[in-house]
PDB file of C-alpha atoms in Angstrom:
ATOM      1  CA  MET W   1       2.126 -22.207 -11.850  1.00 41.00           C
ATOM      2  CA  PRO W   2       4.248 -19.887  -9.647  1.00 54.00           C
ATOM      3  CA  ASP W   3       1.089 -17.889  -8.679  1.00 63.00           C
ATOM      4  CA  ALA W   4      -0.649 -21.084  -7.561  1.00 61.00           C
ATOM      5  CA  VAL W   5       2.394 -22.077  -5.480  1.00 55.00           C
ATOM      6  CA  SER W   6       2.585 -18.619  -3.882  1.00 59.00           C
ATOM      7  CA  GLU W   7      -1.085 -18.634  -3.119  1.00 58.00           C
ATOM      8  CA  HIS W   8      -1.452 -22.172  -1.733  1.00 60.00           C
ATOM      9  CA  VAL W   9       1.964 -22.871  -0.235  1.00 63.00           C
ATOM     10  CA  PHE W  10       3.150 -19.479   0.902  1.00 69.00           C
ATOM     11  CA  LYS W  11      -0.329 -17.949   1.365  1.00 80.00           C
ATOM     12  CA  GLU W  12       0.625 -14.871  -0.691  1.00 88.00           C
ATOM     13  CA  LYS W  13      -1.118 -13.119  -3.588  1.00 90.00           C
ATOM     14  CA  THR W  14      -0.076 -10.200  -5.764  1.00 92.00           C
ATOM     15  CA  LYS W  15      -2.165  -7.921  -7.979  1.00 93.00           C
ATOM     16  CA  SER W  16      -1.490  -4.814 -10.034  1.00 95.00           C
ATOM     17  CA  PHE W  17      -3.852  -1.967 -10.866  1.00 96.00           C
ATOM     18  CA  PRO W  18      -3.191   0.827 -13.399  1.00 96.00           C
ATOM     19  CA  THR W  19      -4.974   3.387 -11.208  1.00 95.00           C
ATOM     20  CA  ALA W  20      -6.644   3.583  -7.809  1.00 94.00           C
ATOM     21  CA  ALA W  21     -10.034   3.497  -9.525  1.00 92.00           C
ATOM     22  CA  ASP W  22      -9.184   0.060 -10.965  1.00 93.00           C
ATOM     23  CA  ALA W  23      -8.691  -1.491  -7.492  1.00 93.00           C
ATOM     24  CA  PRO W  24     -11.666  -3.191  -5.777  1.00 91.00           C
ATOM     25  CA  ALA W  25     -13.940  -0.772  -3.947  1.00 83.00           C
ATOM     26  CA  PRO W  26     -14.660  -1.262  -0.299  1.00 79.00           C
ATOM     27  CA  ALA W  27     -17.968  -3.044   0.459  1.00 71.00           C
ATOM     28  CA  PRO W  28     -20.648  -0.524   1.469  1.00 67.00           C
ATOM     29  CA  ALA W  29     -22.019  -2.895   4.101  1.00 53.00           C
ATOM     30  CA  ALA W  30     -21.099  -6.273   5.573  1.00 49.00           C
ATOM     31  CA  GLY W  31     -21.608  -9.009   3.026  1.00 50.00           C
ATOM     32  CA  ALA W  32     -21.965  -6.655   0.076  1.00 49.00           C
ATOM     33  CA  GLY W  33     -19.576  -5.395  -2.588  1.00 47.00           C
ATOM     34  CA  ALA W  34     -16.226  -6.943  -3.394  1.00 47.00           C
ATOM     35  CA  GLU W  35     -15.835 -10.708  -3.600  1.00 50.00           C
ATOM     36  CA  LYS W  36     -14.026 -12.254  -0.605  1.00 45.00           C
ATOM     37  CA  GLY W  37     -10.816 -12.799  -2.585  1.00 46.00           C
ATOM     38  CA  ASP W  38     -10.798  -9.163  -3.691  1.00 72.00           C
ATOM     39  CA  ARG W  39     -11.234  -7.636  -0.253  1.00 80.00           C
ATOM     40  CA  ALA W  40      -7.546  -8.092   0.542  1.00 85.00           C
ATOM     41  CA  PHE W  41      -6.824  -5.778  -2.411  1.00 90.00           C
ATOM     42  CA  VAL W  42      -9.118  -2.915  -1.395  1.00 90.00           C
ATOM     43  CA  LEU W  43      -6.793   0.081  -1.002  1.00 92.00           C
ATOM     44  CA  PRO W  44      -6.672   1.939   2.288  1.00 90.00           C
ATOM     45  CA  ALA W  45      -8.589   5.250   2.282  1.00 87.00           C
ATOM     46  CA  TRP W  46      -5.374   7.299   2.748  1.00 88.00           C
ATOM     47  CA  ILE W  47      -4.018   6.319  -0.710  1.00 91.00           C
ATOM     48  CA  PRO W  48      -4.534   9.309  -3.046  1.00 92.00           C
ATOM     49  CA  LYS W  49      -7.187   9.013  -5.758  1.00 91.00           C
ATOM     50  CA  ASP W  50      -4.546   9.903  -8.369  1.00 94.00           C
ATOM     51  CA  ALA W  51      -2.308   6.955  -7.395  1.00 95.00           C
ATOM     52  CA  ARG W  52      -1.238   4.851 -10.377  1.00 96.00           C
ATOM     53  CA  ASN W  53       0.976   1.870 -11.206  1.00 97.00           C
ATOM     54  CA  ILE W  54      -0.217   0.212  -8.013  1.00 97.00           C
ATOM     55  CA  LYS W  55       1.170  -3.148  -6.885  1.00 97.00           C
ATOM     56  CA  VAL W  56      -0.164  -4.938  -3.835  1.00 95.00           C
ATOM     57  CA  LYS W  57       1.102  -8.135  -2.260  1.00 94.00           C
ATOM     58  CA  VAL W  58      -0.825  -9.673   0.600  1.00 92.00           C
ATOM     59  CA  LYS W  59      -0.426 -12.519   3.007  1.00 88.00           C
ATOM     60  CA  THR W  60      -3.765 -14.258   2.500  1.00 81.00           C
ATOM     61  CA  THR W  61      -3.945 -15.094   6.195  1.00 79.00           C
ATOM     62  CA  GLY W  62      -4.333 -11.319   6.743  1.00 76.00           C
ATOM     63  CA  GLU W  63      -1.276 -10.341   8.737  1.00 76.00           C
ATOM     64  CA  ALA W  64       0.864  -8.501   6.184  1.00 89.00           C
ATOM     65  CA  LYS W  65       0.616  -6.313   3.092  1.00 92.00           C
ATOM     66  CA  LEU W  66       3.005  -4.454   0.792  1.00 94.00           C
ATOM     67  CA  ILE W  67       1.758  -1.565  -1.394  1.00 95.00           C
ATOM     68  CA  ARG W  68       3.749   0.389  -3.968  1.00 96.00           C
ATOM     69  CA  PHE W  69       2.334   3.166  -6.100  1.00 96.00           C
ATOM     70  CA  THR W  70       3.278   6.356  -7.874  1.00 96.00           C
ATOM     71  CA  VAL W  71       1.622   9.747  -7.851  1.00 91.00           C
ATOM     72  CA  ASP W  72       1.802  12.792 -10.050  1.00 77.00           C
ATOM     73  CA  GLY W  73       5.258  14.250  -9.471  1.00 61.00           C
ATOM     74  CA  ASP W  74       4.406  17.739 -10.697  1.00 54.00           C
ATOM     75  CA  GLY W  75       2.119  18.486  -7.742  1.00 47.00           C
ATOM     76  CA  ASP W  76      -0.951  19.425  -9.811  1.00 48.00           C
ATOM     77  CA  GLY W  77      -2.770  16.170  -9.090  1.00 48.00           C
ATOM     78  CA  ASP W  78      -3.873  15.508 -12.667  1.00 50.00           C
ATOM     79  CA  GLY W  79      -1.580  12.550 -13.228  1.00 48.00           C
ATOM     80  CA  ASP W  80       0.009  13.796 -16.447  1.00 50.00           C
ATOM     81  CA  GLY W  81       3.313  15.056 -15.014  1.00 49.00           C
ATOM     82  CA  ASP W  82       3.145  18.354 -16.926  1.00 47.00           C
ATOM     83  CA  GLY W  83       2.643  20.748 -14.059  1.00 44.00           C
ATOM     84  CA  ASP W  84      -0.192  22.632 -15.737  1.00 39.00           C
ATOM     85  CA  GLY W  85      -2.751  22.233 -12.924  1.00 37.00           C
ATOM     86  CA  ALA W  86      -3.395  24.243  -9.848  1.00 33.00           C
ATOM     87  CA  GLY W  87      -0.846  22.344  -7.707  1.00 34.00           C
ATOM     88  CA  VAL W  88      -1.592  21.616  -4.107  1.00 36.00           C
ATOM     89  CA  GLY W  89       1.697  20.185  -2.944  1.00 41.00           C
ATOM     90  CA  SER W  90       4.798  18.364  -3.963  1.00 47.00           C
ATOM     91  CA  GLY W  91       4.286  15.000  -5.602  1.00 50.00           C
ATOM     92  CA  ALA W  92       4.066  11.821  -3.574  1.00 56.00           C
ATOM     93  CA  ASP W  93       4.935  13.458  -0.248  1.00 54.00           C
ATOM     94  CA  ALA W  94       1.970  15.832  -0.505  1.00 52.00           C
ATOM     95  CA  GLY W  95      -0.327  13.090  -1.753  1.00 51.00           C
ATOM     96  CA  VAL W  96       0.350  10.830   1.192  1.00 58.00           C
ATOM     97  CA  LYS W  97       0.419  13.507   3.881  1.00 49.00           C
ATOM     98  CA  GLY W  98      -2.800  14.982   2.511  1.00 46.00           C
ATOM     99  CA  GLY W  99      -4.516  11.589   2.707  1.00 48.00           C
ATOM    100  CA  THR W 100      -7.111  10.659   5.308  1.00 47.00           C
ATOM    101  CA  GLY W 101      -5.585   8.840   8.285  1.00 53.00           C
ATOM    102  CA  CYS W 102      -1.945   9.865   7.801  1.00 66.00           C
ATOM    103  CA  GLY W 103       0.212  11.622  10.358  1.00 62.00           C
ATOM    104  CA  GLY W 104       3.653  13.097   9.982  1.00 55.00           C
ATOM    105  CA  ALA W 105       5.277  11.446  12.964  1.00 52.00           C
ATOM    106  CA  VAL W 106       6.178   7.815  13.416  1.00 53.00           C
ATOM    107  CA  ARG W 107       5.128   6.851  16.921  1.00 53.00           C
ATOM    108  CA  GLU W 108       6.646   3.404  17.443  1.00 56.00           C
ATOM    109  CA  PRO W 109       8.353   0.806  15.274  1.00 57.00           C
ATOM    110  CA  VAL W 110       6.222  -1.362  13.041  1.00 56.00           C
ATOM    111  CA  GLY W 111       9.219  -3.464  12.053  1.00 67.00           C
ATOM    112  CA  GLU W 112      10.548  -4.683   8.750  1.00 76.00           C
ATOM    113  CA  PRO W 113       7.977  -5.992   6.273  1.00 81.00           C
ATOM    114  CA  ARG W 114       7.165  -9.674   6.671  1.00 80.00           C
ATOM    115  CA  LEU W 115       6.673  -9.917   2.920  1.00 85.00           C
ATOM    116  CA  ASP W 116       9.047  -9.431   0.028  1.00 87.00           C
ATOM    117  CA  ALA W 117       8.484  -8.828  -3.673  1.00 90.00           C
ATOM    118  CA  SER W 118      10.579  -8.327  -6.758  1.00 90.00           C
ATOM    119  CA  TRP W 119       9.203  -4.779  -7.066  1.00 92.00           C
ATOM    120  CA  TRP W 120       9.990  -3.892  -3.406  1.00 90.00           C
ATOM    121  CA  PRO W 121      13.392  -2.199  -2.724  1.00 87.00           C
ATOM    122  CA  ASP W 122      16.227  -4.455  -1.530  1.00 80.00           C
ATOM    123  CA  ARG W 123      16.512  -2.303   1.545  1.00 76.00           C
ATOM    124  CA  THR W 124      13.365  -1.155   3.148  1.00 69.00           C
ATOM    125  CA  PRO W 125      13.320   2.641   3.071  1.00 67.00           C
ATOM    126  CA  ARG W 126      14.410   3.921   6.479  1.00 63.00           C
ATOM    127  CA  ASP W 127      13.185   7.493   6.014  1.00 63.00           C
ATOM    128  CA  THR W 128       9.545   6.843   6.765  1.00 64.00           C
ATOM    129  CA  ARG W 129       7.643  10.048   6.557  1.00 58.00           C
ATOM    130  CA  ALA W 130       4.210   9.150   7.764  1.00 58.00           C
ATOM    131  CA  GLU W 131       2.293   6.578   9.616  1.00 71.00           C
ATOM    132  CA  CYS W 132      -1.066   5.936   8.030  1.00 76.00           C
ATOM    133  CA  GLY W 133      -3.881   3.865   9.303  1.00 73.00           C
ATOM    134  CA  ASP W 134      -7.249   2.513   8.466  1.00 77.00           C
ATOM    135  CA  ARG W 135      -7.865  -0.830  10.072  1.00 79.00           C
ATOM    136  CA  TYR W 136      -4.128  -1.547  10.119  1.00 83.00           C
ATOM    137  CA  ARG W 137      -1.096   0.622  10.846  1.00 83.00           C
ATOM    138  CA  TYR W 138       1.033   1.268   7.758  1.00 86.00           C
ATOM    139  CA  ARG W 139       4.572   2.557   7.664  1.00 85.00           C
ATOM    140  CA  VAL W 140       5.013   4.749   4.597  1.00 87.00           C
ATOM    141  CA  ALA W 141       8.185   5.884   2.803  1.00 85.00           C
ATOM    142  CA  VAL W 142       8.390   8.205  -0.185  1.00 85.00           C
ATOM    143  CA  GLN W 143      11.195   8.007  -2.757  1.00 85.00           C
ATOM    144  CA  GLY W 144      10.681  10.581  -5.525  1.00 86.00           C
ATOM    145  CA  ASP W 145       7.192   9.924  -6.984  1.00 91.00           C
ATOM    146  CA  THR W 146       7.039   6.376  -5.617  1.00 91.00           C
ATOM    147  CA  VAL W 147       5.396   5.506  -2.351  1.00 91.00           C
ATOM    148  CA  TYR W 148       6.137   2.311  -0.426  1.00 91.00           C
ATOM    149  CA  ALA W 149       3.750   1.269   2.347  1.00 91.00           C
ATOM    150  CA  TRP W 150       3.647  -1.841   4.488  1.00 90.00           C
ATOM    151  CA  THR W 151       1.889  -3.307   7.448  1.00 88.00           C
ATOM    152  CA  ASN W 152       2.569  -6.464   9.401  1.00 86.00           C
ATOM    153  CA  GLY W 153      -0.999  -6.575  10.591  1.00 84.00           C
ATOM    154  CA  GLU W 154      -0.774  -4.335  13.628  1.00 81.00           C
ATOM    155  CA  LEU W 155      -4.143  -2.760  14.293  1.00 81.00           C
ATOM    156  CA  SER W 156      -4.258   1.058  14.188  1.00 77.00           C
ATOM    157  CA  ALA W 157      -5.706   3.024  17.073  1.00 72.00           C
ATOM    158  CA  GLY W 158      -9.132   3.064  15.389  1.00 63.00           C
ATOM    159  CA  GLY W 159      -8.787  -0.423  13.856  1.00 58.00           C
ATOM    160  CA  ARG W 160     -11.264  -3.189  14.543  1.00 55.00           C
TER     161      ARG W 160
END
């Protein structure tokens, strides 16, 4: 019942995915691919392929989204945390900064998230480390191996 209330009254939906591969894939062409209800949960291209424990909350009217995920903290990118791979960086920070569409500098304020969730920190992380974009501008903060990203629906420079 609470999910129905959130969806119909507050226009909010939440989904979880064990890995990035479990999230809906982007439609290859207009009208194809993911069902309409799933499109809101397609992950932005800048999220690393080894992201796991993904939670997404969306405003179904399209103007806001929260995303939380973890990445391999040992830097080897294999997701097992044992550090035995050929590491390419340092955990979540490297994963986000190495992603497509992410920059290191925050250009202008996006503002506090317009959504809230039980799995979102009580205080929005202030030490944002990247601004990432696909269609929308995302503010991204990294705390250990956990990445918090949000958008309030502002279009990115290349967004349509």
